[in-house]
């Protein structure tokens, strides 16, 4: 389905509270206590060895920290963590172009993409939430069950297999839970809209002297939609956007508008389409209006506003652009049920099982249908007399010998009165794990498990327009027998309407076979498109239908490994060698079937409905793997070498699709003294192409094109752009005006590539951890990371293809993947596909500090409680993307979603039964426009608007415990009420990852209050 514009989308950034805990290094004492737990999960290794510390930096977010944030959706919290700032939350997909993904929450580690972020649950893979991909929807993970979340930076393929190129996010759940926890919370925005409710209960019991456990959990969460009408900055008529300076296009006084190319303005409108129709009555188009339209549909003369280039103007008779906004935040409702347990079948041998069911429902308002040139015959009884008279006058569209198929007029219309187009998506996820674990000896343990996961998706488009019925209902005549207005096809089924001459015309063969021969003609209800409100409820019901696509994703994983140490056989001078040896089998399947009318459209090669054409996607792959790890102690208790350890890991994988791969990891830790640890690692990781990249059939798609040869863009590219555009167009667009005024999206095709190979990622980390004995409770870490990705699978989107054609030396392979219309020279078709030609590189520094301050340790006699300080910060030094070898690197550093500096401060004061938590979430200003744009035209935007403002949100929560088991709490997130910047209508990335799209630097929610109750028994 086409989209008219890329409209306002948003990204909620709700709370900084407790984020700093994520990067805090763990004290050695805590490691000693934890290792005694037999089922200990350490992200980044399966080694089970006393005092073992993985060489890769692992950051931790606790379940308590999640609760203290007041957030009921874990992604909303984790995207505030520097490494995950580019993640996709519910708001990020709130736009008409990504309708099928609405409601998903997908983590994006280090801005290398959601498909390169491996999400685990208890160290095991989780079924994907998006058809054809490996991306896990974190909505399916119950918040109440989370013990902690661990984030590992860098390649983890040697440990966990493919996909963890940028790292791993491991959700570790509560095990052997004994007790009862319940929580209820309600939240609301100070500005209205977006209310949230949350209820959870978790009950567990140990039986048989601890030999068995059963845990049951239930969770419900609901988020109400946030409508554009709920906010002044997005309300129709008051929303400001950056537009071309009207003083550059109109004979008006420049003083109010200034001298910049872009200015802020309200009431943007289309120059040709209107709610009640824009009517063309002149065969050569009306020379007195911007678009050639002569009348509004009700018969009044068309009024132009101030032209701002392309197909837009300020004021006038056209449809307001503000009406095309979707929800700022879609509604989302989730239910989750969980059952898990353990049974000791023999001493030191246990059976375990976990089963989870999640159901999520989201609904979303999409754009209305629209047409650019509906042909309406001159005998249409609804046509106003003024329109008919002008069309019949000399030079009119109904005069003899015009280029139209018959005497008549053309109507350009945005069909809001046909019925609101909505999307309803329901996703069901089931995951079951069953396995056995135990000890083969005092030094060796085993773990065998089978995991099955399934996601089902039902995706319905409400009010999906049947194009044949739409055009049949428009083509109305007066029945000579009854005098009533009826559809022409009711009297003469062979009368084929012309349709939209500038869009979807009516194919005569499809009309005869499907509309007439297929029985669709029965019951035709005539409609009046001249003016607003001319589509009756009966006509809506006859024209519109519900189109539902279905998808099913399945995952099977069998894993078996032994882990232990060599203490029973031998020990090195520094201690025994830890080891892991295992095997894994995994099968991934994905099937997606479009609605029947969409499939029929592809079969006929014609857009039977507004959704267009599509084909079923069906693919699967298998992988067999062997893996191993070694933890080798080198030195203990020597001067300047309290300890030195080396860690090795290797995995061999055999894929049914791409063949074999090898991955490895080398790491080391050196403690010169007890207080200081220096750590480093190098890793080779891979990502196998996902099912969509491999098996997606050629199918119809639509893209909004930004033409690099447009006069406004031609000097903002590479050194080759101007010359290449000149050669292609036949004139220099820097000297001769060429404005690509296509206001609708362009139709093209997209498909997979079965010849893809694996991506290769290399990671280096080097850091230190400092836990000074002179300051108990203080720990700090500083880590450098660098990740390079080569042979990256990249789907070349239409805009990238077109830009690459002109920004690279010609000839190149991109120029043959799109075409231009012979007359206008606008792009009119394209092909998209994936290939292994891109590369990424990111680098930076992570810093964290954790300090537990007890004033009593400093001689304070009065009980004033304790203070916990947590700080996590990041300095991003590089984030570059190279589309294809030979192309210039595109730097994303400093753009929205990839700020240079980020920091999260968290302070918690605990005194008796009172707990107060304060969080501060900050990143520095980010770029609105590219450096190339600024260099080419310093007068492009008003001063102060080259960048987005820094994000500065403050959060606070107060909690009080009574009767030792109940906690009442309340909080305010973003209590200073930071709102999106002026003109914040989207902050799309310019190249690398799909960064945050929407309001910037914060989301649209504003100041947010919440209250809740918790109980523990």
PDB file of C-alpha atoms in Angstrom, residues 96-284:
ATOM      1  CA  UNK A  96       2.221   4.301   8.329  1.00  0.00           C
ATOM      2  CA  UNK A  97       5.216   2.848   6.478  1.00  0.00           C
ATOM      3  CA  UNK A  98       6.006   0.184   9.135  1.00  0.00           C
ATOM      4  CA  UNK A  99       2.450  -0.893   9.841  1.00  0.00           C
ATOM      5  CA  UNK A 100       3.258  -4.584  10.098  1.00  0.00           C
ATOM      6  CA  UNK A 101       5.806  -4.023  12.875  1.00  0.00           C
ATOM      7  CA  UNK A 102       3.659  -1.835  15.122  1.00  0.00           C
ATOM      8  CA  UNK A 103       3.719  -2.996  18.747  1.00  0.00           C
ATOM      9  CA  UNK A 104       7.108  -4.711  18.600  1.00  0.00           C
ATOM     10  CA  UNK A 105       9.907  -3.838  21.033  1.00  0.00           C
ATOM     11  CA  UNK A 106      13.312  -4.758  19.589  1.00  0.00           C
ATOM     12  CA  UNK A 107      16.720  -4.217  21.172  1.00  0.00           C
ATOM     13  CA  UNK A 108      19.520  -2.682  19.123  1.00  0.00           C
ATOM     14  CA  UNK A 109      22.931  -3.071  20.745  1.00  0.00           C
ATOM     15  CA  UNK A 110      25.655  -0.584  19.739  1.00  0.00           C
ATOM     16  CA  UNK A 111      23.486   0.711  16.869  1.00  0.00           C
ATOM     17  CA  UNK A 112      24.411  -2.198  14.615  1.00  0.00           C
ATOM     18  CA  UNK A 113      20.797  -3.235  14.143  1.00  0.00           C
ATOM     19  CA  UNK A 114      18.207  -5.398  15.865  1.00  0.00           C
ATOM     20  CA  UNK A 115      19.128  -8.382  13.674  1.00  0.00           C
ATOM     21  CA  UNK A 116      22.697  -8.314  15.067  1.00  0.00           C
ATOM     22  CA  UNK A 117      21.623  -8.209  18.716  1.00  0.00           C
ATOM     23  CA  UNK A 118      21.244 -11.652  20.232  1.00  0.00           C
ATOM     24  CA  UNK A 119      18.541 -11.753  22.921  1.00  0.00           C
ATOM     25  CA  UNK A 120      18.615 -14.724  25.282  1.00  0.00           C
ATOM     26  CA  UNK A 121      16.477 -15.879  28.174  1.00  0.00           C
ATOM     27  CA  UNK A 122      18.454 -17.737  30.833  1.00  0.00           C
ATOM     28  CA  UNK A 123      21.291 -18.171  28.361  1.00  0.00           C
ATOM     29  CA  UNK A 124      19.055 -19.841  25.777  1.00  0.00           C
ATOM     30  CA  UNK A 125      17.696 -18.578  22.496  1.00  0.00           C
ATOM     31  CA  UNK A 126      14.182 -17.186  22.247  1.00  0.00           C
ATOM     32  CA  UNK A 127      11.818 -17.404  19.290  1.00  0.00           C
ATOM     33  CA  UNK A 128      11.659 -14.259  17.144  1.00  0.00           C
ATOM     34  CA  UNK A 129       8.747 -11.844  17.238  1.00  0.00           C
ATOM     35  CA  UNK A 130       9.027 -10.576  13.668  1.00  0.00           C
ATOM     36  CA  UNK A 131       8.411 -12.898  10.693  1.00  0.00           C
ATOM     37  CA  UNK A 132      11.521 -13.720   8.705  1.00  0.00           C
ATOM     38  CA  UNK A 133      13.929 -12.298  11.275  1.00  0.00           C
ATOM     39  CA  UNK A 134      15.737 -13.334  14.455  1.00  0.00           C
ATOM     40  CA  UNK A 135      14.727 -10.214  16.413  1.00  0.00           C
ATOM     41  CA  UNK A 136      13.069 -11.019  19.750  1.00  0.00           C
ATOM     42  CA  UNK A 137      10.096  -8.977  20.906  1.00  0.00           C
ATOM     43  CA  UNK A 138      10.848  -8.076  24.540  1.00  0.00           C
ATOM     44  CA  UNK A 139       7.112  -7.566  25.129  1.00  0.00           C
ATOM     45  CA  UNK A 140       6.949 -11.356  25.462  1.00  0.00           C
ATOM     46  CA  UNK A 141       9.261 -11.424  28.516  1.00  0.00           C
ATOM     47  CA  UNK A 142       7.296 -10.953  31.762  1.00  0.00           C
ATOM     48  CA  UNK A 143       8.710  -8.089  33.831  1.00  0.00           C
ATOM     49  CA  UNK A 144       7.859  -9.676  37.186  1.00  0.00           C
ATOM     50  CA  UNK A 145       9.914 -12.759  36.347  1.00  0.00           C
ATOM     51  CA  UNK A 146      13.130 -10.878  35.595  1.00  0.00           C
ATOM     52  CA  UNK A 147      15.886 -11.418  38.143  1.00  0.00           C
ATOM     53  CA  UNK A 148      18.343  -9.320  36.205  1.00  0.00           C
ATOM     54  CA  UNK A 149      19.346  -8.361  32.663  1.00  0.00           C
ATOM     55  CA  UNK A 150      22.974  -8.711  31.570  1.00  0.00           C
ATOM     56  CA  UNK A 151      24.407  -6.950  28.534  1.00  0.00           C
ATOM     57  CA  UNK A 152      27.611  -8.285  26.971  1.00  0.00           C
ATOM     58  CA  UNK A 153      29.490  -6.110  24.503  1.00  0.00           C
ATOM     59  CA  UNK A 154      31.185  -7.685  21.524  1.00  0.00           C
ATOM     60  CA  UNK A 155      31.125 -10.872  19.526  1.00  0.00           C
ATOM     61  CA  UNK A 156      29.524 -13.790  21.341  1.00  0.00           C
ATOM     62  CA  UNK A 157      29.142 -16.234  18.469  1.00  0.00           C
ATOM     63  CA  UNK A 158      31.712 -18.640  19.876  1.00  0.00           C
ATOM     64  CA  UNK A 159      29.577 -18.974  23.004  1.00  0.00           C
ATOM     65  CA  UNK A 160      26.018 -18.701  21.719  1.00  0.00           C
ATOM     66  CA  UNK A 161      26.184 -19.071  17.939  1.00  0.00           C
ATOM     67  CA  UNK A 162      25.296 -16.647  15.170  1.00  0.00           C
ATOM     68  CA  UNK A 163      23.581 -13.256  15.496  1.00  0.00           C
ATOM     69  CA  UNK A 164      25.484 -11.890  18.513  1.00  0.00           C
ATOM     70  CA  UNK A 165      27.779  -9.721  16.384  1.00  0.00           C
ATOM     71  CA  UNK A 166      27.288  -6.614  18.503  1.00  0.00           C
ATOM     72  CA  UNK A 167      26.786  -8.553  21.717  1.00  0.00           C
ATOM     73  CA  UNK A 168      24.204 -10.284  23.859  1.00  0.00           C
ATOM     74  CA  UNK A 169      21.295  -9.171  26.019  1.00  0.00           C
ATOM     75  CA  UNK A 170      20.508 -11.975  28.460  1.00  0.00           C
ATOM     76  CA  UNK A 171      17.278 -11.902  30.497  1.00  0.00           C
ATOM     77  CA  UNK A 172      17.848 -14.026  33.579  1.00  0.00           C
ATOM     78  CA  UNK A 173      14.671 -15.098  35.323  1.00  0.00           C
ATOM     79  CA  UNK A 174      13.918 -16.026  38.907  1.00  0.00           C
ATOM     80  CA  UNK A 175      14.551 -19.692  39.604  1.00  0.00           C
ATOM     81  CA  UNK A 176      13.383 -21.845  42.504  1.00  0.00           C
ATOM     82  CA  UNK A 177      11.226 -18.934  43.631  1.00  0.00           C
ATOM     83  CA  UNK A 178       9.661 -19.502  47.054  1.00  0.00           C
ATOM     84  CA  UNK A 179       6.979 -17.010  48.102  1.00  0.00           C
ATOM     85  CA  UNK A 180       4.400 -14.708  46.633  1.00  0.00           C
ATOM     86  CA  UNK A 181       4.951 -11.344  44.949  1.00  0.00           C
ATOM     87  CA  UNK A 182       2.232  -9.102  43.611  1.00  0.00           C
ATOM     88  CA  UNK A 183       2.380  -5.650  42.055  1.00  0.00           C
ATOM     89  CA  UNK A 184      -0.206  -3.224  40.705  1.00  0.00           C
ATOM     90  CA  UNK A 185       0.568   0.141  39.110  1.00  0.00           C
ATOM     91  CA  UNK A 186      -1.288   2.896  37.319  1.00  0.00           C
ATOM     92  CA  UNK A 187       0.296   5.803  35.437  1.00  0.00           C
ATOM     93  CA  UNK A 188      -0.898   8.914  33.653  1.00  0.00           C
ATOM     94  CA  UNK A 189       0.579  11.842  31.783  1.00  0.00           C
ATOM     95  CA  UNK A 190       0.335  15.381  33.046  1.00  0.00           C
ATOM     96  CA  UNK A 191      -0.725  16.439  29.536  1.00  0.00           C
ATOM     97  CA  UNK A 192      -3.256  13.631  29.058  1.00  0.00           C
ATOM     98  CA  UNK A 193      -3.322  10.422  27.033  1.00  0.00           C
ATOM     99  CA  UNK A 194      -1.092   7.362  27.215  1.00  0.00           C
ATOM    100  CA  UNK A 195      -2.432   5.984  30.497  1.00  0.00           C
ATOM    101  CA  UNK A 196      -0.813   2.739  31.623  1.00  0.00           C
ATOM    102  CA  UNK A 197      -1.998  -0.019  33.938  1.00  0.00           C
ATOM    103  CA  UNK A 198       0.018  -3.006  35.130  1.00  0.00           C
ATOM    104  CA  UNK A 199      -0.775  -6.013  37.331  1.00  0.00           C
ATOM    105  CA  UNK A 200       1.487  -8.963  38.068  1.00  0.00           C
ATOM    106  CA  UNK A 201       1.542 -11.905  40.429  1.00  0.00           C
ATOM    107  CA  UNK A 202       4.275 -14.479  40.960  1.00  0.00           C
ATOM    108  CA  UNK A 203       3.900 -17.474  43.284  1.00  0.00           C
ATOM    109  CA  UNK A 204       6.416 -20.230  43.957  1.00  0.00           C
ATOM    110  CA  UNK A 205       6.890 -23.031  46.423  1.00  0.00           C
ATOM    111  CA  UNK A 206       9.765 -25.380  47.237  1.00  0.00           C
ATOM    112  CA  UNK A 207       8.717 -28.944  48.066  1.00  0.00           C
ATOM    113  CA  UNK A 208      10.321 -32.106  49.365  1.00  0.00           C
ATOM    114  CA  UNK A 209      13.033 -30.366  51.365  1.00  0.00           C
ATOM    115  CA  UNK A 210      14.025 -28.262  48.394  1.00  0.00           C
ATOM    116  CA  UNK A 211      14.143 -31.139  45.905  1.00  0.00           C
ATOM    117  CA  UNK A 212      11.239 -29.705  43.887  1.00  0.00           C
ATOM    118  CA  UNK A 213       9.897 -26.312  42.990  1.00  0.00           C
ATOM    119  CA  UNK A 214       6.839 -24.991  41.188  1.00  0.00           C
ATOM    120  CA  UNK A 215       6.522 -21.356  40.132  1.00  0.00           C
ATOM    121  CA  UNK A 216       3.481 -19.761  38.487  1.00  0.00           C
ATOM    122  CA  UNK A 217       3.175 -16.215  37.216  1.00  0.00           C
ATOM    123  CA  UNK A 218       0.562 -14.000  35.593  1.00  0.00           C
ATOM    124  CA  UNK A 219       1.019 -10.503  34.178  1.00  0.00           C
ATOM    125  CA  UNK A 220      -1.207  -7.933  32.504  1.00  0.00           C
ATOM    126  CA  UNK A 221      -0.215  -4.606  31.008  1.00  0.00           C
ATOM    127  CA  UNK A 222      -2.150  -2.026  29.022  1.00  0.00           C
ATOM    128  CA  UNK A 223      -0.987   1.209  27.415  1.00  0.00           C
ATOM    129  CA  UNK A 224      -3.590   3.549  25.957  1.00  0.00           C
ATOM    130  CA  UNK A 225      -2.845   5.248  22.681  1.00  0.00           C
ATOM    131  CA  UNK A 226      -1.471   8.781  22.654  1.00  0.00           C
ATOM    132  CA  UNK A 227      -3.248  10.732  19.941  1.00  0.00           C
ATOM    133  CA  UNK A 228      -1.769  13.756  18.135  1.00  0.00           C
ATOM    134  CA  UNK A 229      -4.729  15.732  19.429  1.00  0.00           C
ATOM    135  CA  UNK A 230      -3.448  15.141  22.967  1.00  0.00           C
ATOM    136  CA  UNK A 231      -0.431  17.408  22.443  1.00  0.00           C
ATOM    137  CA  UNK A 232      -0.221  21.056  21.379  1.00  0.00           C
ATOM    138  CA  UNK A 233       2.915  20.403  19.328  1.00  0.00           C
ATOM    139  CA  UNK A 234       1.143  17.778  17.195  1.00  0.00           C
ATOM    140  CA  UNK A 235      -2.466  19.002  17.212  1.00  0.00           C
ATOM    141  CA  UNK A 236      -3.843  19.809  13.776  1.00  0.00           C
ATOM    142  CA  UNK A 237      -3.402  23.500  13.028  1.00  0.00           C
ATOM    143  CA  UNK A 238      -0.796  24.087  15.734  1.00  0.00           C
ATOM    144  CA  UNK A 239       1.907  21.634  14.650  1.00  0.00           C
ATOM    145  CA  UNK A 240       5.045  23.337  13.363  1.00  0.00           C
ATOM    146  CA  UNK A 241       7.219  21.823  10.666  1.00  0.00           C
ATOM    147  CA  UNK A 242      10.251  22.986   8.731  1.00  0.00           C
ATOM    148  CA  UNK A 243       9.227  23.930   5.186  1.00  0.00           C
ATOM    149  CA  UNK A 244      10.861  25.635   2.238  1.00  0.00           C
ATOM    150  CA  UNK A 245      10.833  29.377   2.707  1.00  0.00           C
ATOM    151  CA  UNK A 246       7.669  30.642   0.965  1.00  0.00           C
ATOM    152  CA  UNK A 247       9.461  33.908   0.178  1.00  0.00           C
ATOM    153  CA  UNK A 248      11.572  31.921  -2.290  1.00  0.00           C
ATOM    154  CA  UNK A 249       8.467  30.845  -4.238  1.00  0.00           C
ATOM    155  CA  UNK A 250       5.972  33.676  -3.825  1.00  0.00           C
ATOM    156  CA  UNK A 251       6.016  37.414  -4.478  1.00  0.00           C
ATOM    157  CA  UNK A 252       5.722  38.357  -0.810  1.00  0.00           C
ATOM    158  CA  UNK A 253       7.596  40.389   1.753  1.00  0.00           C
ATOM    159  CA  UNK A 254      10.582  38.347   2.950  1.00  0.00           C
ATOM    160  CA  UNK A 255      10.883  40.149   6.284  1.00  0.00           C
ATOM    161  CA  UNK A 256       8.514  37.901   8.281  1.00  0.00           C
ATOM    162  CA  UNK A 257      10.130  34.757   6.889  1.00  0.00           C
ATOM    163  CA  UNK A 258      13.840  35.561   7.049  1.00  0.00           C
ATOM    164  CA  UNK A 259      16.609  34.541   4.697  1.00  0.00           C
ATOM    165  CA  UNK A 260      17.040  30.812   5.433  1.00  0.00           C
ATOM    166  CA  UNK A 261      16.033  28.083   3.000  1.00  0.00           C
ATOM    167  CA  UNK A 262      13.857  26.373   5.607  1.00  0.00           C
ATOM    168  CA  UNK A 263      11.517  28.100   8.031  1.00  0.00           C
ATOM    169  CA  UNK A 264       9.049  27.002  10.681  1.00  0.00           C
ATOM    170  CA  UNK A 265       5.418  27.171   9.655  1.00  0.00           C
ATOM    171  CA  UNK A 266       1.961  25.814  10.474  1.00  0.00           C
ATOM    172  CA  UNK A 267      -0.971  24.683   8.352  1.00  0.00           C
ATOM    173  CA  UNK A 268       0.933  22.841   5.632  1.00  0.00           C
ATOM    174  CA  UNK A 269      -1.383  21.517   2.930  1.00  0.00           C
ATOM    175  CA  UNK A 270      -1.289  19.665  -0.370  1.00  0.00           C
ATOM    176  CA  UNK A 271      -1.574  21.772  -3.510  1.00  0.00           C
ATOM    177  CA  UNK A 272      -3.767  19.310  -5.401  1.00  0.00           C
ATOM    178  CA  UNK A 273      -5.789  16.998  -3.163  1.00  0.00           C
ATOM    179  CA  UNK A 274      -8.549  18.002  -0.776  1.00  0.00           C
ATOM    180  CA  UNK A 275     -10.906  16.327   1.684  1.00  0.00           C
ATOM    181  CA  UNK A 276     -13.795  16.972  -0.683  1.00  0.00           C
ATOM    182  CA  UNK A 277     -11.697  16.641  -3.804  1.00  0.00           C
ATOM    183  CA  UNK A 278      -9.654  18.926  -6.004  1.00  0.00           C
ATOM    184  CA  UNK A 279     -11.238  18.975  -9.466  1.00  0.00           C
ATOM    185  CA  UNK A 280      -9.430  19.435 -12.784  1.00  0.00           C
ATOM    186  CA  UNK A 281     -11.773  20.957 -15.375  1.00  0.00           C
ATOM    187  CA  UNK A 282      -9.213  22.367 -17.838  1.00  0.00           C
ATOM    188  CA  UNK A 283      -7.753  19.969 -20.414  1.00  0.00           C
ATOM    189  CA  UNK A 284      -4.434  21.796 -20.268  1.00  0.00           C
TER     190      UNK A 284
END
